CSV table of C-alpha atoms in Angstrom, one decimal:
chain,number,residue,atom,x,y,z
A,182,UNK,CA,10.5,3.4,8.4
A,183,UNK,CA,7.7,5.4,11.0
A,184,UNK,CA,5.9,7.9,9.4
A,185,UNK,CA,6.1,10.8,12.0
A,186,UNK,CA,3.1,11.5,13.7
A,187,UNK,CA,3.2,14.7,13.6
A,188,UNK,CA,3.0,15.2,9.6
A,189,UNK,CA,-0.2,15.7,8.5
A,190,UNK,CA,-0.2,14.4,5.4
A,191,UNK,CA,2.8,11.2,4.3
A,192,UNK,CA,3.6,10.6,0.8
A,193,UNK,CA,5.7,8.0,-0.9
A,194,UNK,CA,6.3,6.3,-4.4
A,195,UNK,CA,8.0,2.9,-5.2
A,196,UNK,CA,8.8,2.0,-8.6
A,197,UNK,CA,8.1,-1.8,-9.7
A,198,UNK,CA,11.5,-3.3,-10.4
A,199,UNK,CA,10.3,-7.0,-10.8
A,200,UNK,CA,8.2,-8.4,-13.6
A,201,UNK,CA,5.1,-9.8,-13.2
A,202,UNK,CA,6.2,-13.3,-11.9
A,203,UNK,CA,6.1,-12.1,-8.7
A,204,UNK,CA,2.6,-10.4,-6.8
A,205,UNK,CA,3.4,-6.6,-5.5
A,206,UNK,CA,1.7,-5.1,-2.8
A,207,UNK,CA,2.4,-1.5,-1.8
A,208,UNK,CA,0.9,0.1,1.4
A,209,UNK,CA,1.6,0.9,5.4
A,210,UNK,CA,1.4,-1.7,8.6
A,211,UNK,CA,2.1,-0.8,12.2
A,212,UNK,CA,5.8,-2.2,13.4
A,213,UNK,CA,3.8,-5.3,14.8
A,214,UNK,CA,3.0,-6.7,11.1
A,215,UNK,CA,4.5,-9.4,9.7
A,216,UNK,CA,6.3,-8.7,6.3
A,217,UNK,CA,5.9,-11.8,5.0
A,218,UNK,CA,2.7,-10.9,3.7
A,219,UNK,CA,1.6,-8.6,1.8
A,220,UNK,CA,0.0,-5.7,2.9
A,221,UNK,CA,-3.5,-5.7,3.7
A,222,UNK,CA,-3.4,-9.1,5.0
A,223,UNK,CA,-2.9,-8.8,8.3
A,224,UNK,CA,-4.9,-6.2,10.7
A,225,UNK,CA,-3.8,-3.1,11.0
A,226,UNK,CA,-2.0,-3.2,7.2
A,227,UNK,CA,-3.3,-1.5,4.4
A,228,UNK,CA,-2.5,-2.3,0.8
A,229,UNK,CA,-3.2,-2.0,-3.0
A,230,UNK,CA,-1.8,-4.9,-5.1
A,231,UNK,CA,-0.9,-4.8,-8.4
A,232,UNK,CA,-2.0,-8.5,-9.6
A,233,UNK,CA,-5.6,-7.6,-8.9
A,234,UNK,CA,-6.2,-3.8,-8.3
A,235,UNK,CA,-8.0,-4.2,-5.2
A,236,UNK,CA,-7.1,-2.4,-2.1
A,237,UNK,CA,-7.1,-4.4,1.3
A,238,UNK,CA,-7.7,-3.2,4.7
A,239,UNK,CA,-7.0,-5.9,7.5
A,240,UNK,CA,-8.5,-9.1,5.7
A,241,UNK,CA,-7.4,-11.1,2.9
A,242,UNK,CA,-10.8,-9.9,0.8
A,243,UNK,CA,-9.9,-7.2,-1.2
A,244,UNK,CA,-12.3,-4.4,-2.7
A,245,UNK,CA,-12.0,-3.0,-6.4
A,246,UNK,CA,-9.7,-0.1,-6.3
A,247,UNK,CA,-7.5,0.8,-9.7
A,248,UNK,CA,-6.0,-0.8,-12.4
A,249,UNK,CA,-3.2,-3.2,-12.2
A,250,UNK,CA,0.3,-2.9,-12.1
A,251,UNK,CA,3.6,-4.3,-13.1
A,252,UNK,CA,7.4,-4.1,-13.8
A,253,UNK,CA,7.9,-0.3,-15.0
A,254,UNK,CA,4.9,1.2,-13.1
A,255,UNK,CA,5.5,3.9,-10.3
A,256,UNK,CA,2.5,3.2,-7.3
A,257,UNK,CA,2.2,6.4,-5.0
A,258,UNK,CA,0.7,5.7,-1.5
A,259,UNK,CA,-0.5,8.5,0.8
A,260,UNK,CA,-1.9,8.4,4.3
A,261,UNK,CA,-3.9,12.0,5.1
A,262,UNK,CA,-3.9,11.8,9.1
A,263,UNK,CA,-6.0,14.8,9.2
A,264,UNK,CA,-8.9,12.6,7.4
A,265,UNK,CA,-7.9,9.5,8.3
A,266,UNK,CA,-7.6,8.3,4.8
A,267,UNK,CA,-5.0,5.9,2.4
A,268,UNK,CA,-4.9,6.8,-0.9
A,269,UNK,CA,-2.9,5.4,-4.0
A,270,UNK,CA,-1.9,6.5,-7.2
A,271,UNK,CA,-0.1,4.6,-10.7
A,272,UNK,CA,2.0,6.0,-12.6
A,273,UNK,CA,1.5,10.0,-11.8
């Protein structure tokens, strides 16, 4: 769903439903991404995945970001328009 751009700051939380035989990405895309990858991937995506911890900005080589996650984890992700920054957060 757009993020409205007039809200300075977006916020939004997903819990992990699926266990761990499955890779999770969590993150934002323009309407022109593909969903059939995960996010990150593709330019203009953004992404933390939970196999790996690394966060991915437009490539498929991701940077170290946090720990890993899983089935029964709660991911946070939140875009700060003002400073032009994504942030995520596990589990609080």
């Amino acid at each position: 769903r757009p993020i409205p751009s007039n809200c300075g700051v977006y916020y939004f939380e997903i819990e992990v439903i699926k266990g761990s035989e499955s890779c999770v990405g969590v993150g934002l895309c323009t309407e022109q991404v593909s969903l059939e990858r995960l996010p990150g991937w593709e330019q203009h995506s953004y992404g933390y995945h939970g196999d790996d911890g690394k966060s991915f900005e437009g490539s498929g080589t991701g940077v170290p970001y946090g720990p890993t996650y899983a089935k029964g984890d709660v991911v946070g992700c939140c875009l700060d328009q003002v400073d032009r920054t994504i942030s995520y957060y596990l589990n609080g």
